[in-house]
Coordinates of C-alpha atoms and ligand atoms in Angstrom, one line a residue:
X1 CA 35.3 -11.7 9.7
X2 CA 31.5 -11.5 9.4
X3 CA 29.9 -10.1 6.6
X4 CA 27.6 -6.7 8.0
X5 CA 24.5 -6.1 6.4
X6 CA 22.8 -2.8 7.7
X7 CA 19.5 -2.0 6.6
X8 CA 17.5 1.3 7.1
X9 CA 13.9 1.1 7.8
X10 CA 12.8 -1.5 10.3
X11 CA 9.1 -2.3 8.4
X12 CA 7.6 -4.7 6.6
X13 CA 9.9 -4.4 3.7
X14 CA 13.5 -4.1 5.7
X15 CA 12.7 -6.8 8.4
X16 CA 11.3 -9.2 5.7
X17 CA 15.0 -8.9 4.3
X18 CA 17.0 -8.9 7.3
X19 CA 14.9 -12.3 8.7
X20 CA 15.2 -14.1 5.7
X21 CA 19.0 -13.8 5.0
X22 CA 19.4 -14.5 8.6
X23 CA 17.6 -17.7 8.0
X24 CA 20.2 -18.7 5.3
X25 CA 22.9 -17.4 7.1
X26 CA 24.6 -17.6 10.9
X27 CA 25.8 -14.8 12.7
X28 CA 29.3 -15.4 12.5
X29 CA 28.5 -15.2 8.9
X30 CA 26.9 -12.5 8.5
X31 CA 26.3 -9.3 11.1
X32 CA 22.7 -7.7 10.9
X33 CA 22.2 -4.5 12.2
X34 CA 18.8 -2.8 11.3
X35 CA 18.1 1.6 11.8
X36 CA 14.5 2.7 12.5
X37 CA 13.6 6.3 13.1
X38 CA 10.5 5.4 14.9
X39 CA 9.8 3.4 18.0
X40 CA 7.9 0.2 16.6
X41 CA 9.5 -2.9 14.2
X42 CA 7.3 -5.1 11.8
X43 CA 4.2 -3.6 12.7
X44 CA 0.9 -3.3 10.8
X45 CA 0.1 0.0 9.2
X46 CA -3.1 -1.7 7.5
X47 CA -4.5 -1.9 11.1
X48 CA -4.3 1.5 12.0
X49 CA -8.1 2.7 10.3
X50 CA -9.8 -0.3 11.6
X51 CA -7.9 0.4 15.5
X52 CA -9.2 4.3 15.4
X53 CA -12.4 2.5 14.4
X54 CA -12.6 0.6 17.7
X55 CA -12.8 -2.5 15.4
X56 CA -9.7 -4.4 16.7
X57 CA -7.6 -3.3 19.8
X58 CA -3.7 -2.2 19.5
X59 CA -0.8 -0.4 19.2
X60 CA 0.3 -4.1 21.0
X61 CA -1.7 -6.2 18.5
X62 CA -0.7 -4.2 15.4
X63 CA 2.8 -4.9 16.1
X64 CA 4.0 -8.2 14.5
X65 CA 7.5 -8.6 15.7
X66 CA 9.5 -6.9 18.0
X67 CA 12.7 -5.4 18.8
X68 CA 13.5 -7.8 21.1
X69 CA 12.1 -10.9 19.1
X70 CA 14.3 -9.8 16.1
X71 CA 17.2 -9.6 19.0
X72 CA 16.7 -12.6 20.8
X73 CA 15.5 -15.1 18.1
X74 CA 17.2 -13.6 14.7
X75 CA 20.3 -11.8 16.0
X76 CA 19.5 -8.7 14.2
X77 CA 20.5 -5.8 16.0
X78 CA 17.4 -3.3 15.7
X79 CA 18.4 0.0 16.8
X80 CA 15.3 1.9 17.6
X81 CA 15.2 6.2 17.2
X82 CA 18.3 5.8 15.7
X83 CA 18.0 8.1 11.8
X84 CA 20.2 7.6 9.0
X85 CA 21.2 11.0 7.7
X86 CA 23.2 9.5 5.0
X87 CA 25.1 6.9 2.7
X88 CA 28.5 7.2 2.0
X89 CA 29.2 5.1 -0.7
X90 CA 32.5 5.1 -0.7
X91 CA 33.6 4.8 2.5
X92 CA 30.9 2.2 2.5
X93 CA 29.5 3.7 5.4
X94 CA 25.9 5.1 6.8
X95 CA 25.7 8.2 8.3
X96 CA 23.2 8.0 11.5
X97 CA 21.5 10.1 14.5
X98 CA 20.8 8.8 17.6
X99 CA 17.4 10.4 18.6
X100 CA 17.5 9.8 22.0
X101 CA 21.0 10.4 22.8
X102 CA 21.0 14.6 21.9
X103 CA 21.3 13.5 18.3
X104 CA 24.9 12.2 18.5
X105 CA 26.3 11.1 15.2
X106 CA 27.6 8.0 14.4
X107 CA 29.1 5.8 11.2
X108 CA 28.4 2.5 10.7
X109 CA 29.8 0.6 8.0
X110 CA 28.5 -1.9 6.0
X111 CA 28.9 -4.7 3.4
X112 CA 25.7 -4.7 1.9
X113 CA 22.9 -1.9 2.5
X114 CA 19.6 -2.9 2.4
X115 CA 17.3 0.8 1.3
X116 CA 14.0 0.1 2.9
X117 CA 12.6 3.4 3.7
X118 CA 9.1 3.3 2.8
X119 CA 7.2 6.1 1.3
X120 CA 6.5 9.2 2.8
X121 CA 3.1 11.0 2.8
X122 CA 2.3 13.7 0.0
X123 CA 2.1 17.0 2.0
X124 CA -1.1 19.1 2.3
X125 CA -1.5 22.1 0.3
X126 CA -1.5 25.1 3.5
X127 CA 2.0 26.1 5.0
X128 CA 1.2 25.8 8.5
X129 CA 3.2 23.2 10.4
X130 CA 2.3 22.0 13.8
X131 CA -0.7 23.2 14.5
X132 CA -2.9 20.0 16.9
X133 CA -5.4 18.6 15.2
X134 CA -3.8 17.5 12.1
X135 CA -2.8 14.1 11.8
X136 CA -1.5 11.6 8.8
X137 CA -1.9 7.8 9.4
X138 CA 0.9 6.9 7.9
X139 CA 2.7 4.7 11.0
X140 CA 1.9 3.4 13.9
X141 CA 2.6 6.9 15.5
X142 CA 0.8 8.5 13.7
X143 CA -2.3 6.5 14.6
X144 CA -1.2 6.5 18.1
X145 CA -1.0 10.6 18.0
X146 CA -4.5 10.5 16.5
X147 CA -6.1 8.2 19.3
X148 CA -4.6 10.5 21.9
X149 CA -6.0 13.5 20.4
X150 CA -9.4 11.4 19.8
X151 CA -9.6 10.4 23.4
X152 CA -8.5 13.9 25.2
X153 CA -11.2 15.9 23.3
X154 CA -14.4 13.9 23.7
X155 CA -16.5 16.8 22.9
X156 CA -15.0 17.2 19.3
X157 CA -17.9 17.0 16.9
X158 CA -16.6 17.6 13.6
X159 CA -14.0 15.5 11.6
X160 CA -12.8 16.4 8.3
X161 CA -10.9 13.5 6.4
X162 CA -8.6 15.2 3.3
X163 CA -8.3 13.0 0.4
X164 CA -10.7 10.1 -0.7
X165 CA -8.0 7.4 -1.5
X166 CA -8.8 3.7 0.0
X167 CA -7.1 5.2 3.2
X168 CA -9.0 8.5 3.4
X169 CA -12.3 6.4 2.5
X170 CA -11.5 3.9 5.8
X171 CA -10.8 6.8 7.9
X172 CA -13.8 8.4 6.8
X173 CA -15.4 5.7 8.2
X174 CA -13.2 5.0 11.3
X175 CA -14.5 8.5 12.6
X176 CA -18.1 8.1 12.1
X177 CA -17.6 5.0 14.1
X178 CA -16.0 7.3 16.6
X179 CA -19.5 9.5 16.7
X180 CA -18.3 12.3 14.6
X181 CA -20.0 14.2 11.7
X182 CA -17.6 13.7 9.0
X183 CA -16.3 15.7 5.5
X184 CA -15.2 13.8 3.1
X185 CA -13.2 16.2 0.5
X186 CA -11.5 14.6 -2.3
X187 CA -10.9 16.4 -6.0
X188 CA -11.7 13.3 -7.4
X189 CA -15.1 12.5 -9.6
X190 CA -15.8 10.0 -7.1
X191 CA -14.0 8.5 -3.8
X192 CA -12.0 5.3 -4.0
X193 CA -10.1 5.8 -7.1
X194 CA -8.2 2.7 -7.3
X195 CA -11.6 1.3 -8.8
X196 CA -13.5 2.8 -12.0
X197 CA -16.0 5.7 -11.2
X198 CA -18.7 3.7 -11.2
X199 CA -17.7 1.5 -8.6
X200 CA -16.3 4.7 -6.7
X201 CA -19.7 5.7 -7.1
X202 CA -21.0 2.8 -5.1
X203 CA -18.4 3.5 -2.4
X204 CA -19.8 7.2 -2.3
X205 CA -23.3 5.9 -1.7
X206 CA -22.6 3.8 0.9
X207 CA -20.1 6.7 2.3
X208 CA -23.5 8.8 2.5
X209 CA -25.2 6.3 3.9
X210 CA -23.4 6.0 6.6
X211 CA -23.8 10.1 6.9
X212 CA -20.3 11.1 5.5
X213 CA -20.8 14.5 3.6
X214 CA -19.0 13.3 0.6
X215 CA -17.5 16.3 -1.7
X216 CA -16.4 15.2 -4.9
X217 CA -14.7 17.8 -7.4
X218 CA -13.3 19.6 -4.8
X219 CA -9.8 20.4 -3.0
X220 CA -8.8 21.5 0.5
X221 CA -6.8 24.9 -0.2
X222 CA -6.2 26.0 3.5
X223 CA -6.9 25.8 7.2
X224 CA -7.5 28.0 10.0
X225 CA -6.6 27.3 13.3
X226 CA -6.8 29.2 16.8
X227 CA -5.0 28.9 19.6
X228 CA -3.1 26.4 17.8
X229 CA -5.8 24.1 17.2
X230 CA -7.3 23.4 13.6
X231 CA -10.9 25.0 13.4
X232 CA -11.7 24.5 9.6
X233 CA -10.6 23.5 6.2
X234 CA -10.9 25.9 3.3
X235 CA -11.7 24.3 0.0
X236 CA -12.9 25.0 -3.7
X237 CA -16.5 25.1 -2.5
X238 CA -16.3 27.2 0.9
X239 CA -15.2 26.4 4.5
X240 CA -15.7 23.3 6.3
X241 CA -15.6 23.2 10.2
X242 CA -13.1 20.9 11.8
X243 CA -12.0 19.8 15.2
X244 CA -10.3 17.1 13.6
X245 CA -8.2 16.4 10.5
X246 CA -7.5 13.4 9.0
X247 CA -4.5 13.8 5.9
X248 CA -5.0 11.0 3.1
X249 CA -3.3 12.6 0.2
X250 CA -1.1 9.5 -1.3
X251 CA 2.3 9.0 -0.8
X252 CA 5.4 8.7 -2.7
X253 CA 8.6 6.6 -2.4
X254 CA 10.7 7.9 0.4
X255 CA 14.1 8.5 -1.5
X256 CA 15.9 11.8 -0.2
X257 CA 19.0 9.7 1.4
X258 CA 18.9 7.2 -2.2
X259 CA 18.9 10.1 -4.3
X260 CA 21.7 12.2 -2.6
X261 CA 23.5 8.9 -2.4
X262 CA 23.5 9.0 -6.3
X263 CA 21.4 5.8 -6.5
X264 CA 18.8 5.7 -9.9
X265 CA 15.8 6.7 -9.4
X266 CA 13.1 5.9 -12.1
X267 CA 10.0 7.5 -13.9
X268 CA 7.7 6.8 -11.1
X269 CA 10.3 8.6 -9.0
X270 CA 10.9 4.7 -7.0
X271 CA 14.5 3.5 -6.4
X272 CA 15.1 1.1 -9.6
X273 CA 16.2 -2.7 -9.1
X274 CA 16.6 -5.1 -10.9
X275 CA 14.7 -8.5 -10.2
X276 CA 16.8 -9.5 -7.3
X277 CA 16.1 -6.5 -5.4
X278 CA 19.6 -5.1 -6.5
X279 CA 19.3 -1.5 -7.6
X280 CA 20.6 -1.1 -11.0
X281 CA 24.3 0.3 -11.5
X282 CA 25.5 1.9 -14.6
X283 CA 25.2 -0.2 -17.6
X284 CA 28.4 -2.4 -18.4
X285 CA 29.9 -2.0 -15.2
X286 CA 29.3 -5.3 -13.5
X287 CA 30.3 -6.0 -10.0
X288 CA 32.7 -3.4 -9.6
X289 CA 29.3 -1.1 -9.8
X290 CA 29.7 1.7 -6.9
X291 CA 26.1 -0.2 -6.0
X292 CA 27.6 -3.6 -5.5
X293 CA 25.9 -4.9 -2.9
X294 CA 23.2 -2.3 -2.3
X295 CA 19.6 -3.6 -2.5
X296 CA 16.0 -1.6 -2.3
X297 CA 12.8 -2.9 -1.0
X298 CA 9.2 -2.1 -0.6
X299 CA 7.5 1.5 -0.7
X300 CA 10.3 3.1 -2.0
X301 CA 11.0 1.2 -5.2
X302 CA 9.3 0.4 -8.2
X303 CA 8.0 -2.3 -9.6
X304 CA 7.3 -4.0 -13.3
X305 CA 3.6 -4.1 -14.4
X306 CA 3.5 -7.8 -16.0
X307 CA 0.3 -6.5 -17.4
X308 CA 1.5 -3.7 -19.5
X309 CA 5.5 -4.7 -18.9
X310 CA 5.7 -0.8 -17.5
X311 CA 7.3 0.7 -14.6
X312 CA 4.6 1.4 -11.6
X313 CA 4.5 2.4 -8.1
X314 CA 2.2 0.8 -6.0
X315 CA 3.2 1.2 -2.2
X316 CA 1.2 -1.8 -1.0
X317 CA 2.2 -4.2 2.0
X318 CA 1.6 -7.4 0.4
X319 CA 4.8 -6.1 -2.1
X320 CA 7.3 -5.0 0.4
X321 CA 7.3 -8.2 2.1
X322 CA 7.8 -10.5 -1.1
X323 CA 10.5 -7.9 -2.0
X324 CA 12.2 -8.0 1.2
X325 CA 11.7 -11.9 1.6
X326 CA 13.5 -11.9 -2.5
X327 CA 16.3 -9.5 -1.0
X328 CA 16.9 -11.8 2.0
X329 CA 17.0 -14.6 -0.3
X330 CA 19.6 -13.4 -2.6
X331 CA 21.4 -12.2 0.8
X332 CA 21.7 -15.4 1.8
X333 CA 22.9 -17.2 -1.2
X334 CA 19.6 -18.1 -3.1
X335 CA 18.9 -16.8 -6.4
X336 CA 15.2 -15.5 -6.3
X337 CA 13.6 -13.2 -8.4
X338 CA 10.4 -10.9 -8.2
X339 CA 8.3 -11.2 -10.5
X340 CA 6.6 -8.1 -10.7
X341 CA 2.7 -6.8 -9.6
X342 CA -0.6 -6.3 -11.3
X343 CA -2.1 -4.2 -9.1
X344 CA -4.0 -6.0 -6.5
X345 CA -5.7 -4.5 -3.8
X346 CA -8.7 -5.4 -1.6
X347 CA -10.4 -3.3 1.2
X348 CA -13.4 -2.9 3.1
X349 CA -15.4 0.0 3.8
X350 CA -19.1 1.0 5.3
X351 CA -19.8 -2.8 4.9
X352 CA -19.0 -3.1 1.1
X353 CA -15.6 -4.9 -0.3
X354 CA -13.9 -3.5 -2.6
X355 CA -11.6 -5.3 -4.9
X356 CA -9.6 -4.8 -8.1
X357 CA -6.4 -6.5 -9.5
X358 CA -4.9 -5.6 -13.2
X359 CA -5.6 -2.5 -15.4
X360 CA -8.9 0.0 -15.2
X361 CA -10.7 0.4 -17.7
X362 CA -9.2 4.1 -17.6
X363 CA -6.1 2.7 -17.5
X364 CA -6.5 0.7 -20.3
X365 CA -7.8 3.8 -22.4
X366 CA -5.1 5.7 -21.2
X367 CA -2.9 3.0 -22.8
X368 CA -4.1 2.7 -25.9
X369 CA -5.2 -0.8 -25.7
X370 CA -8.2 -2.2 -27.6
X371 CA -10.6 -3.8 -25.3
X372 CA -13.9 -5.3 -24.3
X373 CA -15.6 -4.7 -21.0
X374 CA -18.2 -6.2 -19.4
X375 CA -20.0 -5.7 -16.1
X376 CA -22.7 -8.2 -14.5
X377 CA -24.8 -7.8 -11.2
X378 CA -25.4 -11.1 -9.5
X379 CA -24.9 -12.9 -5.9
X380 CA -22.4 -13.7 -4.0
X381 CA -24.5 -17.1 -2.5
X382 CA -27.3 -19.4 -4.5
X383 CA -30.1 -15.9 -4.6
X384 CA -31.8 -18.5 -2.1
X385 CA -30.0 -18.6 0.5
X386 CA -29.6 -16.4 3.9
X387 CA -27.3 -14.0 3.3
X388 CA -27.3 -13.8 -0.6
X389 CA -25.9 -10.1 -1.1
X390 CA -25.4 -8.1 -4.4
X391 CA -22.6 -8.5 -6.2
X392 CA -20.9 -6.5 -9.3
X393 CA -17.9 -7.4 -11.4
X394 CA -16.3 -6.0 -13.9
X395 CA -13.9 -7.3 -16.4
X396 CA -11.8 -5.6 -18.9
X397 CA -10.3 -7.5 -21.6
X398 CA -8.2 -7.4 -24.7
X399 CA -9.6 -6.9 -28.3
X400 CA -9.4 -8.9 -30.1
X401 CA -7.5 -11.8 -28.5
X402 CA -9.2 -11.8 -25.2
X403 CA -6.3 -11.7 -22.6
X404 CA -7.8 -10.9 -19.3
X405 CA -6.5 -7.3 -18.6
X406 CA -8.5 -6.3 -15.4
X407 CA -11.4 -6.9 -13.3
X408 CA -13.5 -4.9 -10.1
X409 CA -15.5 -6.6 -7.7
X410 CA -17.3 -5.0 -5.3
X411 CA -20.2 -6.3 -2.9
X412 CA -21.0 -6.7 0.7
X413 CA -19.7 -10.2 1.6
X414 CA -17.3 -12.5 0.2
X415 CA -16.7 -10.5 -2.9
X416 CA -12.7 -9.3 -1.9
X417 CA -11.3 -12.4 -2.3
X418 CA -13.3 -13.8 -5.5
X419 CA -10.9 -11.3 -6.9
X420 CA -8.0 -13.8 -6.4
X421 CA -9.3 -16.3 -9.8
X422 CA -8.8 -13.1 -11.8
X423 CA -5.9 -12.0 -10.2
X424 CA -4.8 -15.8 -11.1
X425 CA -5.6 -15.4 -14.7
X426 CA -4.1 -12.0 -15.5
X427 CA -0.7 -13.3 -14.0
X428 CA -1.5 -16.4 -16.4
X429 CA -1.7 -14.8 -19.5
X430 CA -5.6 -16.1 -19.7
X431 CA -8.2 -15.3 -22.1
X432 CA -11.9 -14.5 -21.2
X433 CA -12.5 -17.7 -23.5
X434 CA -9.9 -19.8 -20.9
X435 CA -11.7 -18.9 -17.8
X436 CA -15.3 -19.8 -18.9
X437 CA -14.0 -23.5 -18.4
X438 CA -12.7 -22.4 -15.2
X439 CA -13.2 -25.5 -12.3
X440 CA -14.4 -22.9 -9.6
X441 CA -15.9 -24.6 -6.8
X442 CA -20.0 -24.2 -6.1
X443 CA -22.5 -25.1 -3.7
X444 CA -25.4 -22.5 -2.7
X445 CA -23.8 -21.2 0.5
X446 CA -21.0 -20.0 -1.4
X447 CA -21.9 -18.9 -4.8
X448 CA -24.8 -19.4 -7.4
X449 CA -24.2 -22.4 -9.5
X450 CA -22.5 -19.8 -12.2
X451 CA -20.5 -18.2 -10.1
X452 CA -20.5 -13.7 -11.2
X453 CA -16.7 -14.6 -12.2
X454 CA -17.3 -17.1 -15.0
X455 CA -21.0 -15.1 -16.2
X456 CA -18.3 -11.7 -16.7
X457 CA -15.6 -13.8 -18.3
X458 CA -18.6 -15.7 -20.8
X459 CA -20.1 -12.6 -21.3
X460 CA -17.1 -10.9 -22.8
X461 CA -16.0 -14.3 -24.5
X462 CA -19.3 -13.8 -26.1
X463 CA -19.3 -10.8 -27.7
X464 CA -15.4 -11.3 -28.8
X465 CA -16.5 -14.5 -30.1
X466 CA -19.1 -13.0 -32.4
X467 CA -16.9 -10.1 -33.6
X468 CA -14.9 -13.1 -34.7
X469 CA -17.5 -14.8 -36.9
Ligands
FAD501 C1 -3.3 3.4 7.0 C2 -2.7 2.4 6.0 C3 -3.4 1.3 5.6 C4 -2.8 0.4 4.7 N1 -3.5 -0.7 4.3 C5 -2.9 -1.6 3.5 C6 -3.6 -2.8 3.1 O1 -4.8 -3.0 3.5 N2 -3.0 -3.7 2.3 C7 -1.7 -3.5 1.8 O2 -1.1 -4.4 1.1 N3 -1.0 -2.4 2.2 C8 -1.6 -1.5 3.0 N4 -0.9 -0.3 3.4 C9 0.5 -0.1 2.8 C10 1.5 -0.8 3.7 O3 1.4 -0.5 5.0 C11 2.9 -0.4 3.1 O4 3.0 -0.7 1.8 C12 4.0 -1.1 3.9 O5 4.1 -0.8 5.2 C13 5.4 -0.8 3.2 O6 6.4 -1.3 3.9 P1 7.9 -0.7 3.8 O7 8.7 -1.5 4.8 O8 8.3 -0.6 2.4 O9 7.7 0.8 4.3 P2 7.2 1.3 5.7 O10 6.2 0.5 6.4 O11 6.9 2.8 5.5 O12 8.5 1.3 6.6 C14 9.6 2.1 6.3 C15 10.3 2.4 7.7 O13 11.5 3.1 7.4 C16 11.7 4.0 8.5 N5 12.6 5.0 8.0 C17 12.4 5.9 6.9 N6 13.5 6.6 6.8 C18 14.4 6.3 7.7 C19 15.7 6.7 8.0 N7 16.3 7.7 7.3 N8 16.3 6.1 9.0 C20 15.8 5.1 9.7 N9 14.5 4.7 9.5 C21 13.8 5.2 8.5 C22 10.3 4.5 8.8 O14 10.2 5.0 10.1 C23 9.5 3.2 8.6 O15 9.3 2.5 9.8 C24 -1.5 0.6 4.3 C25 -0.8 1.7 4.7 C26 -1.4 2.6 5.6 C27 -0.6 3.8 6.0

């Protein structure tokens, strides 16, 4: 008899896993049968800012495989609206409600449970629920619900975005683009906090620039609403009109069903696995561990920093398909590992990339480390050529050995991906003193003969190397 695999959460993270092992393995071999709450498969959260935005069309394009492609070329068995309510561990079964069918309950069993739930979005801070005008972007849904509301009220003048992450910072954005005056409220010191304040600082200018009324230092307390429509947003600093708002307040990993299940959650509150993707049973008791053949993916776990060899959650795409993809793997009968994150992340915003991969330099305070930072302005082309743009980056590393710890780049063209080198070097163990020899490619369309990587990374080897003397 085939082996069933059932996997909950039909995302990036869950489908990654459910493809792979079916790549490895027939279907007489193993039966795939994949739950998703919503109404979409494999589809493209990233998109959803830059669809409201007009920038690229959708839902259709967001969506990168569907139901019927996983049905008809993977023999995965997606069930659509269909929510697990629970896992029984030891009947070995899941617990699940079919939306569309009254709610009827069903058990499926299963050989191996793949947890792929995501992450679920912090709540805001007012008790009302389901008044129209509020709106997360959290799936495709969501950005769907948003659009609606978007194109049914064309008069709406005034949008209010709640929380200055990179999300709340591109639907800041996304609104303007939509012709509304937008608040920006955010309790941080500046917006964009995945980057030092004074790169957020950067991101805020250009926000104003743009007209954004950015408010720093300050956080959304309540609403009111008439007629059960939102009309404003109370904060720390008075009352901000609102026909629209936008909810960018974080998430965290989405582990009611794990936690009632009894599987381990860690410090970060993620599901903990091991490098395989297996979450990790009790010590010492091996494969007759209740969680034998129960594996966690994407959003909801949590990962190792290689940097500081700690536990982290960072809920970021580019992770929940390599996890899912090493789950798949293992599935199928290939020993893969994952090696862990170092907190990548790129994003654009009002014209200006944003980039950052390792520790911040507050992070590195916050961990005691000695260090050595510098920051240079240059050019992202020869300062000749058409199109030579401003460029900063900043580079945090070790005192006194020089181990590459962290870098920021931000700029208006081509500086996302010049992140990439660092992020190379950090994974590498490299010291500043290593990358100054670095054979990065040049010619003036591209970069100024020393590119603003190396002139960082000799400019800390510099001032490490005379501490030395
Ligand atoms: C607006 C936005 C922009 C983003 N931009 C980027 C970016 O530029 N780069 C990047 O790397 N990442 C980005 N991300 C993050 C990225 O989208 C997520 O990290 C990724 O989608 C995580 O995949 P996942 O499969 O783990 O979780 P999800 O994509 O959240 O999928 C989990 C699925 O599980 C389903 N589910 C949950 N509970 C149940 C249940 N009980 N029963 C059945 N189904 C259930 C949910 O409906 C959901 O479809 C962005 C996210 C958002 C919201």
């Amino acid at each position: 008899m085939a082996e069933r695999m059932v996997i909950i959460g039909g995302d990036a993270a869950g489908m990654s896993a459910g493809s792979q092992a079916r790549r490895l393995r027939g279907p007489d071999d193993l039966e795939i049968v994949a739950f998703e709450r919503g109404d979409f498969t494999s589809y493209s959260a990233c998109g959803i800012p830059y669809w409201i935005a007009g920038m690229v069309s959708g839902p259709g394009s967001l969506i990168v495989r569907s139901p019927e492609v996983f049905r008809d070329q993977y023999a995965i068995d997606v069930r659509l609206r269909h929510e697990v309510t629970a896992i029984d561990l030891d009947r070995r079964e899941v617990v699940v409600r079919a939306l569309d069918d009254g709610g009827r309950e069903i058990r499926e069993p299963f050989d191996t449970l793949v947890y792929a739930a995501g992450a679920v979005p912090n709540p805001p801070p007012w008790p009302e629920q389901d008044v129209g005008g509020i709106f997360g972007v959290q799936t495709l849904n969501d950005g769907m619900a948003l659009r609606e509301w978007l194109s049914s009220h064309p008069h709406m003048r005034r949008g209010v975005v709640v929380g200055g992450g990179y999300i709340g910072v591109s639907m800041a954005e996304s609104l303007v683009r939509r012709g509304l005056a937008v608040t920006l409220i955010d309790r941080a010191e500046q917006p964009m906090s995945t980057v030092d304040t004074e790169l957020g600082k950067v991101v805020r200018d250009a926000l104003v620039g743009i007209g954004v009324d950015v408010r720093s230092g300050v956080s959304a307390t309540g609403i009111d609403h008439e007629n059960g429509r939102v009309t404003a947003v109370h904060t720390t600093d008075g009352t901000v009109p609102a026909d629209v708002v936008v909810l960018g307040l974080g998430v965290r990993p989405n582990t009611r069903l794990a936690a009632e299940a009894g599987l381990p959650l860690g410090v970060t509150g993620g599901i903990r696995t091991d490098p395989h993707m297996r979450v990790i049973g009790e010590p010492g008791d091996g494969a007759n561990s209740r969680f034998a053949g129960i594996w966690a993916v994407g959003d909801c776990v949590e990962s190792v920093h290689r940097v500081t060899g700690q536990p982290v959650h960072i809920p970021l795409g580019t992770h929940a398909n390599k996890q899912g993809r090493i789950a798949g793997l293992n599935i199928g009968g290939v020993h893969a590992t994952f090696p862990g994150v170092i907190g990548t992340a790129v994003n654009k915003v009002c014209g200006l990339e944003v980039a950052r991969t390792g520790l911040l330099e507050r992070d590195v305070q916050r961990a005691g480390y000695r260090y050595v930072t510098t920051s240079v302005e240059s050019t992202n082309r020869a300062p000749y050529f058409p199109g030579a743009a401003p460029m900063t980056v900043k580079i945090v590393a070790e005192r006194p050995t020089g181990r590459l710890l962290g870098a920021q780049i931000i700029g208006q063209s081509e500086a996302a991906k010049r992140i990439d080198p660092l992020a190379v070097a950090i994974w590498n163990n490299m010291t500043v003193a290593d990358m100054t020899g670095l054979d990065l490619g040049y010619a003036p369309p591209y970069a100024p003969v020393w590119d603003p990587v190396l002139i960082a990374a000799r400019k800390a080897a510099n001032i490490l190397e005379r501490e030395a003397r």
